[in-house]
mmCIF file of C-alpha atoms and ligand atoms in Angstrom:
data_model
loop_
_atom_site.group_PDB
_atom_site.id
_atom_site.type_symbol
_atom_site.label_atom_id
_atom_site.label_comp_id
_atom_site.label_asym_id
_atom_site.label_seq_id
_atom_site.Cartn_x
_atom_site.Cartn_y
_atom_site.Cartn_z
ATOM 1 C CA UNK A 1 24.670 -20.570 11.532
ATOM 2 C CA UNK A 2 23.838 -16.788 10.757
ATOM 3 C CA UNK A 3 20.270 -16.206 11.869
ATOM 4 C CA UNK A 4 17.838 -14.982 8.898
ATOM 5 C CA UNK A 5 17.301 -11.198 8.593
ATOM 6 C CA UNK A 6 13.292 -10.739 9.354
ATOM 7 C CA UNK A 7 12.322 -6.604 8.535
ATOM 8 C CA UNK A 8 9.035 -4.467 8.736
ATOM 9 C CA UNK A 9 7.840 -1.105 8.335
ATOM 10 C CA UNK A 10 4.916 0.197 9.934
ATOM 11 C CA UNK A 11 3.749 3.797 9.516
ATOM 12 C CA UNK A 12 3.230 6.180 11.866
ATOM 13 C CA UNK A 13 0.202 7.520 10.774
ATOM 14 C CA UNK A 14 -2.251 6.508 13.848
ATOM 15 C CA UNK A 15 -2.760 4.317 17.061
ATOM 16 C CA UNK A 16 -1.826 0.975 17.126
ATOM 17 C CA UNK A 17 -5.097 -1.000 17.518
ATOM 18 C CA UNK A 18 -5.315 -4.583 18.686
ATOM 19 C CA UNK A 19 -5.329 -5.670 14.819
ATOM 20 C CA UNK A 20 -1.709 -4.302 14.615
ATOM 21 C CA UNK A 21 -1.087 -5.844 18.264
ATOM 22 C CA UNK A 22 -2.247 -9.320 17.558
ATOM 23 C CA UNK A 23 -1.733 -9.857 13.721
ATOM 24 C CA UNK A 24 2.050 -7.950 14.024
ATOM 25 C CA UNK A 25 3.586 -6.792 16.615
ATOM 26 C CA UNK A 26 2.953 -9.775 18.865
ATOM 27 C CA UNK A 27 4.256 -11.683 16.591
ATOM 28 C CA UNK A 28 7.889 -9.355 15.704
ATOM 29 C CA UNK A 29 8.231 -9.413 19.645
ATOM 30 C CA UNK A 30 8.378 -13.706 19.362
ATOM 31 C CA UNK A 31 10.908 -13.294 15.991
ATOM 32 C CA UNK A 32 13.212 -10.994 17.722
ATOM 33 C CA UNK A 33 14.142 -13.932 19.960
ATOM 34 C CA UNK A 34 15.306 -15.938 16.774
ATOM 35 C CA UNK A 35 15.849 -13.914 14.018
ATOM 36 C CA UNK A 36 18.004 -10.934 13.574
ATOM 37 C CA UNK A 37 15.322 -8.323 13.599
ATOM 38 C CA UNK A 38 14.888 -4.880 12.076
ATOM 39 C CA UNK A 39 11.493 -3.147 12.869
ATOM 40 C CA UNK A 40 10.924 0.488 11.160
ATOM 41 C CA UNK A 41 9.261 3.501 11.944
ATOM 42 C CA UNK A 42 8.330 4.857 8.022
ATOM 43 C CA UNK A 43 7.997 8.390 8.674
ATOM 44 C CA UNK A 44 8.655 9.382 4.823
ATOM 45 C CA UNK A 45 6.076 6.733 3.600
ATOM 46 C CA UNK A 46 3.607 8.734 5.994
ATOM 47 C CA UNK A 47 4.348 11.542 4.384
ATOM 48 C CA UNK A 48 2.452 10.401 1.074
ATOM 49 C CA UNK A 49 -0.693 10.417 2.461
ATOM 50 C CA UNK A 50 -0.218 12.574 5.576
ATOM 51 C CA UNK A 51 1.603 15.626 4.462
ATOM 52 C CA UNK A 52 0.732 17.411 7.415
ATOM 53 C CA UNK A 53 3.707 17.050 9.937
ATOM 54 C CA UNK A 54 2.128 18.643 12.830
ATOM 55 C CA UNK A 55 1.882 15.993 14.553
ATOM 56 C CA UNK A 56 4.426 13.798 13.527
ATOM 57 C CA UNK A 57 6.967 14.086 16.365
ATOM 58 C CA UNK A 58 4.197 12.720 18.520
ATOM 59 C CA UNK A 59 3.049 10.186 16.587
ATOM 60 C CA UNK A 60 6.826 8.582 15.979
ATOM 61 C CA UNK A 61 7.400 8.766 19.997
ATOM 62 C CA UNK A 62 4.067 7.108 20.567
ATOM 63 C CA UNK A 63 4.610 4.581 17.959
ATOM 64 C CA UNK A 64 7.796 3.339 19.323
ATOM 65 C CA UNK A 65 6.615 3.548 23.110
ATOM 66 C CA UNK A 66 3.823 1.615 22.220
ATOM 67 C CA UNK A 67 6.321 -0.763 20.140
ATOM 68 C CA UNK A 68 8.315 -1.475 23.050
ATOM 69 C CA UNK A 69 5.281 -1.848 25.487
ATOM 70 C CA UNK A 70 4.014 -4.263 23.345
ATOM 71 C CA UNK A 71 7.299 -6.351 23.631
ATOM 72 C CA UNK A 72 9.764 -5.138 21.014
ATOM 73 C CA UNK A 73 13.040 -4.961 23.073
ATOM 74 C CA UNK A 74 15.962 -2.095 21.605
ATOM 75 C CA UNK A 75 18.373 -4.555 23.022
ATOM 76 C CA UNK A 76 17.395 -7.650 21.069
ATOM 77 C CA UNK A 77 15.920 -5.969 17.558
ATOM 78 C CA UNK A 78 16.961 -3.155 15.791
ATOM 79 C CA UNK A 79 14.171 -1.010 15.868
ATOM 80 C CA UNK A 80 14.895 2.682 14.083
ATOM 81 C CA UNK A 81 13.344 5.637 12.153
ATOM 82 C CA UNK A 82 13.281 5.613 8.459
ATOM 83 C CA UNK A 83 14.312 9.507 8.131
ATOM 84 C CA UNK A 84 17.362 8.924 10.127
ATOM 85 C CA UNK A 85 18.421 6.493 7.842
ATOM 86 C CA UNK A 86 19.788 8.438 4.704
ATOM 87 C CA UNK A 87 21.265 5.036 2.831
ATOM 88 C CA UNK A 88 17.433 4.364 2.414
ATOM 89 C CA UNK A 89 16.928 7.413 0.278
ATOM 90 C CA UNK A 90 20.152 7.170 -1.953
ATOM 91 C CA UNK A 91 19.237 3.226 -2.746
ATOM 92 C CA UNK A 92 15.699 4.755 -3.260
ATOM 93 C CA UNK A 93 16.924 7.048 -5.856
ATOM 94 C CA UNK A 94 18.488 3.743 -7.436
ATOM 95 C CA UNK A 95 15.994 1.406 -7.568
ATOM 96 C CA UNK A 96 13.900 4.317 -9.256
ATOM 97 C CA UNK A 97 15.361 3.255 -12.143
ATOM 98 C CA UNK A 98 14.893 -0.074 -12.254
ATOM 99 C CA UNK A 99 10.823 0.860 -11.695
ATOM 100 C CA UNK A 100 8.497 1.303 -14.661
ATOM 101 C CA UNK A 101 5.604 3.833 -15.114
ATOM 102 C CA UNK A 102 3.530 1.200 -16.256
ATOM 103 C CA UNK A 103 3.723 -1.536 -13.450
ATOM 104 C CA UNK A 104 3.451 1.199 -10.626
ATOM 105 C CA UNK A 105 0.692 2.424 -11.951
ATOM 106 C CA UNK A 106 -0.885 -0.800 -11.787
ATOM 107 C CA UNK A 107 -0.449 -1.409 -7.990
ATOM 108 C CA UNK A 108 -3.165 -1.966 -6.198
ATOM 109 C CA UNK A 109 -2.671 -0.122 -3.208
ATOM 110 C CA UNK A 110 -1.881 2.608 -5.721
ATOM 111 C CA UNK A 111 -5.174 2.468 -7.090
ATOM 112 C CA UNK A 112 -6.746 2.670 -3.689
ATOM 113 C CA UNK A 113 -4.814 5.626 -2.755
ATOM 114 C CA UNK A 114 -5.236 7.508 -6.265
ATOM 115 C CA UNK A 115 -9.303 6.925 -5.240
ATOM 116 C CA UNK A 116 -9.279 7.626 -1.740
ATOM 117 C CA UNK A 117 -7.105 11.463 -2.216
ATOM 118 C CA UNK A 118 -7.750 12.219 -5.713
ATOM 119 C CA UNK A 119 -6.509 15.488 -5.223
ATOM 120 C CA UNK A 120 -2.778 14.639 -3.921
ATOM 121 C CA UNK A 121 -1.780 12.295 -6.505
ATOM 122 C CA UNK A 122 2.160 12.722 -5.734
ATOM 123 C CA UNK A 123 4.854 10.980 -7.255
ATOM 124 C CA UNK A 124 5.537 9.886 -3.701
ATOM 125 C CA UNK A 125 2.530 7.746 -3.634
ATOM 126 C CA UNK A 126 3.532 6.388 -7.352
ATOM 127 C CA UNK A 127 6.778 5.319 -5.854
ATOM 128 C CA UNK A 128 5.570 4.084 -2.485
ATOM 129 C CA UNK A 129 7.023 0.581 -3.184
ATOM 130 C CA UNK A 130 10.441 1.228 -4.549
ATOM 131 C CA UNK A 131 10.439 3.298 -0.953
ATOM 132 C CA UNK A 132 9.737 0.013 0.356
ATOM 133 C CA UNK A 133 12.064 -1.720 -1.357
ATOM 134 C CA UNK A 134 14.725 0.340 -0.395
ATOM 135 C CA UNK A 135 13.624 -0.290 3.585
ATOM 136 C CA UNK A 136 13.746 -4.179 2.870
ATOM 137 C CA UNK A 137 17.085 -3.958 0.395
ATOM 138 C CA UNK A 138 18.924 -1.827 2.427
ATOM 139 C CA UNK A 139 19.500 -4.534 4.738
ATOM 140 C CA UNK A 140 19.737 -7.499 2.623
ATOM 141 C CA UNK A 141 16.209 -8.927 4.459
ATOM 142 C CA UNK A 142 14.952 -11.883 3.424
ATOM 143 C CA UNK A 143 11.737 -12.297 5.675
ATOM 144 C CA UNK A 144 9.168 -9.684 5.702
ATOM 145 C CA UNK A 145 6.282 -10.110 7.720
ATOM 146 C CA UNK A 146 3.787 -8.622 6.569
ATOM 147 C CA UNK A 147 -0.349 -9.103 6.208
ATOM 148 C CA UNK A 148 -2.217 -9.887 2.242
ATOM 149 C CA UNK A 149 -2.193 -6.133 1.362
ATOM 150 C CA UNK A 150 1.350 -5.881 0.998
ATOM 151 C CA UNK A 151 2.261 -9.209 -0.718
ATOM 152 C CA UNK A 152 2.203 -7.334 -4.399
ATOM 153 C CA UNK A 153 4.896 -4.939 -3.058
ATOM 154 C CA UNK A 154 7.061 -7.805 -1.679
ATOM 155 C CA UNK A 155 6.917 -8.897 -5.010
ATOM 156 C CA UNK A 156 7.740 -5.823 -6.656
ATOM 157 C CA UNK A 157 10.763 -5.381 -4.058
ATOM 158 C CA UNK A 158 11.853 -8.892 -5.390
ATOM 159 C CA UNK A 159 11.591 -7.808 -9.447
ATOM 160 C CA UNK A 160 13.921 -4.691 -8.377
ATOM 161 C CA UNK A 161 16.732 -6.823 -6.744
ATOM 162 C CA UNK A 162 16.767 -9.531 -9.440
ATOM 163 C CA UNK A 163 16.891 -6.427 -11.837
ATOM 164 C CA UNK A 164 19.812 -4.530 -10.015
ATOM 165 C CA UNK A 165 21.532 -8.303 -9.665
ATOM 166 C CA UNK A 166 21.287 -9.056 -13.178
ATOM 167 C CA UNK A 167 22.594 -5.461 -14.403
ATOM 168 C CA UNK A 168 24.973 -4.501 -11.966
ATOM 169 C CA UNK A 169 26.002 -8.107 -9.914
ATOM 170 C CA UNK A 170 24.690 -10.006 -7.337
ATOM 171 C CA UNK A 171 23.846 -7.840 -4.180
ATOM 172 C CA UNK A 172 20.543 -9.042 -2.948
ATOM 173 C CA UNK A 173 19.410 -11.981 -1.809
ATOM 174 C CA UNK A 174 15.378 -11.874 -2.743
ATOM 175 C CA UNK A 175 13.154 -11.422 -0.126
ATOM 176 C CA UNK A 176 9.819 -13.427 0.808
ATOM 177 C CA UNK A 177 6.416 -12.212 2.620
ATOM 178 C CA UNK A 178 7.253 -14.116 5.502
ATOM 179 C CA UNK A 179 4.182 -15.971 7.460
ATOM 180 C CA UNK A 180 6.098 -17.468 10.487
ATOM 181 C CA UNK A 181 2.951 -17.989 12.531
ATOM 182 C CA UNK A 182 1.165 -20.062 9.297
ATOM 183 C CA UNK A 183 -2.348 -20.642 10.682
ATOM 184 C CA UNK A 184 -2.384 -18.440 14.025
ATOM 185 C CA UNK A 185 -2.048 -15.835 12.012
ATOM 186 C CA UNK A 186 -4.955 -14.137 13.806
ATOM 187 C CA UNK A 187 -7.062 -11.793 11.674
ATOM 188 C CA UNK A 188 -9.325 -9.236 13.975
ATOM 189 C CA UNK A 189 -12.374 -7.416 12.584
ATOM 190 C CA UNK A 190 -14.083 -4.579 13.274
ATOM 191 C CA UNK A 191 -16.258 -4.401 16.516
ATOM 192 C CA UNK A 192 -19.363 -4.075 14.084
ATOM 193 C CA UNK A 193 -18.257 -7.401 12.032
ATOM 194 C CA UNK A 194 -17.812 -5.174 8.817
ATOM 195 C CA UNK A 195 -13.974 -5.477 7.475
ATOM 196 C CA UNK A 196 -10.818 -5.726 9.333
ATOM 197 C CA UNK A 197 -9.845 -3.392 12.554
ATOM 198 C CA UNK A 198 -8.454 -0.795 10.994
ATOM 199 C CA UNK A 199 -7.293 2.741 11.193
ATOM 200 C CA UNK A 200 -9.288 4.579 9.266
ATOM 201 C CA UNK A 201 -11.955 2.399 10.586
ATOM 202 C CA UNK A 202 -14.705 4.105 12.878
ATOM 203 C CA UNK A 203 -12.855 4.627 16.075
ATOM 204 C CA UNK A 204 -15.744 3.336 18.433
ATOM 205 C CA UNK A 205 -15.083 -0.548 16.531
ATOM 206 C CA UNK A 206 -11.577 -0.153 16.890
ATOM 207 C CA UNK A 207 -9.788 -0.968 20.053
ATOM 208 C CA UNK A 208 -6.350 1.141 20.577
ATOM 209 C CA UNK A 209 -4.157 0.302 22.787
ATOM 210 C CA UNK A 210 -4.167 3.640 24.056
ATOM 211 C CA UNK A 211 -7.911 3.380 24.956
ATOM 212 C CA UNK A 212 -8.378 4.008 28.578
ATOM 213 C CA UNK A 213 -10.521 0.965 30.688
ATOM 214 C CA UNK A 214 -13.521 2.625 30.493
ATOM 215 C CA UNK A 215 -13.776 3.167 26.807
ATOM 216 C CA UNK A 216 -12.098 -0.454 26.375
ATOM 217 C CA UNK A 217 -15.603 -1.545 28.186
ATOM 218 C CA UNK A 218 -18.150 0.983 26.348
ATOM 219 C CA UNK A 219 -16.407 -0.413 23.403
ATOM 220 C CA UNK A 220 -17.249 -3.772 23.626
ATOM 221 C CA UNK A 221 -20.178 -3.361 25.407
ATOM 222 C CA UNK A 222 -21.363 -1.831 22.147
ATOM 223 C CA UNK A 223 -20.178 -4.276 19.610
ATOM 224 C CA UNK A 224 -22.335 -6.221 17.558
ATOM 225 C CA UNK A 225 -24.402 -9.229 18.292
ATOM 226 C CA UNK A 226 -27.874 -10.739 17.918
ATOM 227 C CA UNK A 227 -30.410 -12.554 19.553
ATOM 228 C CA UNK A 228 -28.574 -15.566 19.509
ATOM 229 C CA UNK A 229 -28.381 -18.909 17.931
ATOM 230 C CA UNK A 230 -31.676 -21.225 17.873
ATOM 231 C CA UNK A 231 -30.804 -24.585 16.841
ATOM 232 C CA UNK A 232 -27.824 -26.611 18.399
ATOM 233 C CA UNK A 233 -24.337 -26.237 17.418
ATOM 234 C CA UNK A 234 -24.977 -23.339 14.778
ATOM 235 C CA UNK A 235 -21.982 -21.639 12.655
ATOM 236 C CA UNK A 236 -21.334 -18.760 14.680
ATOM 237 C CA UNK A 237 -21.676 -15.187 12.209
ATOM 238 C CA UNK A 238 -18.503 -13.714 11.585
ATOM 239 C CA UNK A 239 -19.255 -10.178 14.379
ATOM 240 C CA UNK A 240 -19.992 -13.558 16.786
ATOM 241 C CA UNK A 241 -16.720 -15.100 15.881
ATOM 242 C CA UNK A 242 -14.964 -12.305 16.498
ATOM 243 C CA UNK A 243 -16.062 -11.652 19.693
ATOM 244 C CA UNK A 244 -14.609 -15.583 20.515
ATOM 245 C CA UNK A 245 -11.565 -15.102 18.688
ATOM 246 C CA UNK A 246 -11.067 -11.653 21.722
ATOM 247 C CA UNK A 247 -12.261 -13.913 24.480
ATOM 248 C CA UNK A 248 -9.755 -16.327 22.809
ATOM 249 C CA UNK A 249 -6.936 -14.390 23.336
ATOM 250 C CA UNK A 250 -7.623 -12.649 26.595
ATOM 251 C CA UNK A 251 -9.781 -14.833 29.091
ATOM 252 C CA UNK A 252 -8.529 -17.768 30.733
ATOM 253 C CA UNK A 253 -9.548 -21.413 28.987
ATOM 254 C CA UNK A 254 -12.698 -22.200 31.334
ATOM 255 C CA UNK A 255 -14.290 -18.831 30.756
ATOM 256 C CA UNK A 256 -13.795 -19.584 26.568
ATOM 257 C CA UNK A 257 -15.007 -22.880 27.190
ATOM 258 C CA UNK A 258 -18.357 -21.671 29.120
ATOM 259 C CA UNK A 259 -19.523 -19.424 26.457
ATOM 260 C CA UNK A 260 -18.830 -21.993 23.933
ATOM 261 C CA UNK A 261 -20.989 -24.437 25.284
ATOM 262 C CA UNK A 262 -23.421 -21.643 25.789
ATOM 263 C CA UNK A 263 -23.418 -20.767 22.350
ATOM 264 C CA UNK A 264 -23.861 -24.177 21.029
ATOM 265 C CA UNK A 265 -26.612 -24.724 23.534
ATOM 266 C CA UNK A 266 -28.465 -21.784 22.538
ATOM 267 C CA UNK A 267 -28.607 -20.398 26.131
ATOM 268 C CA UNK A 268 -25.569 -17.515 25.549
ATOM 269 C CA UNK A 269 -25.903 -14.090 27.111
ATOM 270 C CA UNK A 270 -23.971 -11.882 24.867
ATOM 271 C CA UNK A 271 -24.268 -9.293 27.478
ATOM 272 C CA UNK A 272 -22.846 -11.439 29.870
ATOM 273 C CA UNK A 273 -20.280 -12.533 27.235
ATOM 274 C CA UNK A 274 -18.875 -8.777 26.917
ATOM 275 C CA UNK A 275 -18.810 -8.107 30.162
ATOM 276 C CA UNK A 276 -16.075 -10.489 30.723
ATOM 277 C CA UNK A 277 -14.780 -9.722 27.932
ATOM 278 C CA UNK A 278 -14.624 -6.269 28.575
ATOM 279 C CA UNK A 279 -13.018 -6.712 31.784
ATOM 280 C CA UNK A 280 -10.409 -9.593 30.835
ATOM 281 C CA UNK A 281 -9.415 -7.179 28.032
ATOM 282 C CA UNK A 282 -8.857 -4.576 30.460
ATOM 283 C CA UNK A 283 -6.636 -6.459 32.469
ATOM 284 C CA UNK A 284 -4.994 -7.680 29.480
ATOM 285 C CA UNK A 285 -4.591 -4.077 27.730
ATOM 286 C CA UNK A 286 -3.960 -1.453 30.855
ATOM 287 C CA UNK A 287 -0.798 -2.869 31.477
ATOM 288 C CA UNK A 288 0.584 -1.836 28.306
ATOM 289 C CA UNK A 289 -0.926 0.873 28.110
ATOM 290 C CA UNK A 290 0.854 2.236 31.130
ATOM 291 C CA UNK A 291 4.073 1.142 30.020
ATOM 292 C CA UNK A 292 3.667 2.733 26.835
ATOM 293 C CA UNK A 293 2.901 6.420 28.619
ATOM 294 C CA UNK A 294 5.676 6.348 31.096
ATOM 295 C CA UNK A 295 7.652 5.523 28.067
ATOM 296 C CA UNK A 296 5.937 8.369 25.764
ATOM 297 C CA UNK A 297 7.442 11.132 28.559
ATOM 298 C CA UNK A 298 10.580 9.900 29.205
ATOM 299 C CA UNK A 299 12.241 11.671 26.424
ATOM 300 C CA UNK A 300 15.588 11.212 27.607
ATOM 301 C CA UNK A 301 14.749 7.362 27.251
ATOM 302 C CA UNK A 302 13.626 7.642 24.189
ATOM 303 C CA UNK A 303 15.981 9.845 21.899
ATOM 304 C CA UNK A 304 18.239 6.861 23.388
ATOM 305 C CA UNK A 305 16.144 4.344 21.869
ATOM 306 C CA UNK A 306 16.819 6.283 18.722
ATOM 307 C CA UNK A 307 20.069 7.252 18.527
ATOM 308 C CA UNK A 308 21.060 3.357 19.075
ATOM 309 C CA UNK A 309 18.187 2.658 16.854
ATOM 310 C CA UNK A 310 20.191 4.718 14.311
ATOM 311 C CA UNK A 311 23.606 3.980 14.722
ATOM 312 C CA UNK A 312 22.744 0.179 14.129
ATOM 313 C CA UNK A 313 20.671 0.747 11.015
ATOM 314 C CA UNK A 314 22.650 2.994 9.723
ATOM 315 C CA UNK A 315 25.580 0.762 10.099
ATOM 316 C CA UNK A 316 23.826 -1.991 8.513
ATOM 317 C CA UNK A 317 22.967 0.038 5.640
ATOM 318 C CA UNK A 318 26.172 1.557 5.095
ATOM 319 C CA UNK A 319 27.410 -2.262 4.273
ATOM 320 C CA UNK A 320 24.768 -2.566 1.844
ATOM 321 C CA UNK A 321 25.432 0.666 0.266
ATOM 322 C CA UNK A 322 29.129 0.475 -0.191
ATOM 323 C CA UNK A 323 28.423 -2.789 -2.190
ATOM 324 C CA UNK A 324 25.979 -0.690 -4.141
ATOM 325 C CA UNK A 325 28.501 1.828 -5.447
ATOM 326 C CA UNK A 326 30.700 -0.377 -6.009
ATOM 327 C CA UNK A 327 28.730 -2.726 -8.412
ATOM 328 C CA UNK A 328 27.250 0.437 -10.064
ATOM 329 C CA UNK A 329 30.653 1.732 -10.395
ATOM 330 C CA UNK A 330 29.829 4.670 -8.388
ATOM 331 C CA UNK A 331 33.343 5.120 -6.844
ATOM 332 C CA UNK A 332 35.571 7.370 -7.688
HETATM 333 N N1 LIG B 401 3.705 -0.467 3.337
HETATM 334 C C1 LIG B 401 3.672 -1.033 4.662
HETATM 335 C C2 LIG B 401 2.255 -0.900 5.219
HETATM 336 O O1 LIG B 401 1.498 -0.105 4.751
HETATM 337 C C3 LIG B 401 4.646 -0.343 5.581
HETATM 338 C C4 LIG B 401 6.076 -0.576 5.173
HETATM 339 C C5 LIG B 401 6.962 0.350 4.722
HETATM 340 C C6 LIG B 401 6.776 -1.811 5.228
HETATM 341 N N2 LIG B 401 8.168 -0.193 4.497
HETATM 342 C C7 LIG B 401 8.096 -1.524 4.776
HETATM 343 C C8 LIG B 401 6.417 -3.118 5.569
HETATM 344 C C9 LIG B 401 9.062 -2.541 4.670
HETATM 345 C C10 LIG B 401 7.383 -4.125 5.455
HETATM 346 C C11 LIG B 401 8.689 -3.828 5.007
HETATM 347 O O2 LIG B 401 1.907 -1.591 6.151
#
């Protein structure tokens, strides 16, 4: 049986943080090993909101060093640069046309942008999600993990295709917001409780994976907690939670256990508690971050990545595009 085609995007407009590392990437690395896997560097999508390109070079190398530290394999996924895929753009300028003023307008992570940059309203930004569209379509994906924010423009990418299929013939199957992981879908906030780790999030509640041990520590050392529970078996607050749900994920099962009965017995140290957290996570996080710097300066490694990156994307959507053409009647 042909395995289902999973893609995402993610932008390289910062460091990955352990939000991206737990609620994504973690989770691509598992699909790669059963799905047929394309993972995408958006460089032009950055370019909406970040139209400096200073530092852009950087940020893509870092991106996919950290990508394939975390677990994404070359040899198993496809994992590529948007820009170096020019199919994208032409099926971009397509599905333009099938967009209308009116519903882009009303997108919510429109909205948020048009607040956050009122002075750099671009058309770019209006269009974001027929961009995305195109990086889903271009492929024929069906599964597209992503998180809550992006389910509007999944749907959006799926009133496109049924419009091109309905005008021009059946080219894409519709794609879904895919949730493999269902319930472990594992949400991290913010080291000060308030709102999901993020990147525009202060940096000092934000763990990156390129965050040396010794702000990894200082980090945690300084995240929020509270004098602690007084009556037996309390709800834990959500900035308490959180600090579980790390523990959770990096400490071995006795050391979870311990604290929990702490906590329910009123007698937790939440100094003690981030201590060990703050050194499991070290052990946990150094690794890759090591892996991901040897791999950020070996350039002759990388432009390898993306040359085979490229030559499988582009092959992919070459397929798609030829089918495009030809149900538009665009060949002459
Ligand atoms: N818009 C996505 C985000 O902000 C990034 C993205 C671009 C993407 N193209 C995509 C995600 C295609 C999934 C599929 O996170």
């Amino acid at each position: 049986m042909q395995k289902e085609r999973v893609l995402s995007g993610i932008r390289p407009t910062g460091f990955v943080h352990l939000g991206n590392y737990f609620g994504a990437v973690r989770n691509w690395a598992k699909m790669q090993e059963e799905f047929d896997c394309y993972f995408c560097v958006v460089d032009w999508h950055s370019l909406t909101t970040h139209p400096d390109t200073k530092e852009l070079k950087d940020n893509v190398h870092r991106l996919l060093a950290e990508l394939i530290a975390s677990g994404l394999d070359p040899e198993k996924c496809v994992l590529y640069v948007q820009s170096d895929v020019p199919e994208i753009a032409e099926l971009y300028l397509y599905l333009n046309t099938m967009a209308y003023q009116g519903e882009l307008e009303r997108t919510v992570t429109f909205k948020d942008k048009v607040r956050q940059q009122p002075d750099n309203v671009n058309a770019g930004l209006l269009t974001y999600p027929v961009l995305q569209a195109a990086d889903i379509l271009i492929h024929r994906a069906t599964n597209v993990p992503v998180g809550k924010d992006q389910e509007q423009h999944i749907e959006m990418t799926r009133n496109y295709a049924e419009r091109f299929n309905h005008r021009y013939g059946e080219i894409f199957p519709l794609p879904k917001a895919f949730n493999y992981y269902g319930d472990e879908l594992i949400k991290i906030m913010s080291l000060s409780g308030e709102g999901k780790m993020s990147k525009s999030e202060n940096q000092m509640n934000t763990l990156y994976l390129a965050d040396d041990d010794e702000l990894v520590r200082t980090k945690i050392k300084k995240a929020r907690t509270d004098s602690g529970p007084t009556e037996l078996n309390s709800p834990k607050p959500d900035y308490i939670e959180n600090l579980f749900t790390l523990i959770r994920l990096v400490s071995s099962p006795d050391v979870v256990q311990r604290f929990e009965a702490d906590f329910n017995n009123c007698v937790i140290r939440y100094g003690d508690m981030k201590k060990q957290l703050g050194e499991d996570m070290v052990k946990f996080m150094s690794p890759i971050r090591e892996k991901a710097l040897a791999i950020q300066h070996d350039k002759t490694y990388l432009s390898k990545v993306i040359q085979h990156g490229r030559e499988k994307a582009r092959a992919s959507a070459g397929e798609t595009l030829k089918l495009v053409r030809e149900a538009m009647g665009i060949n002459y």
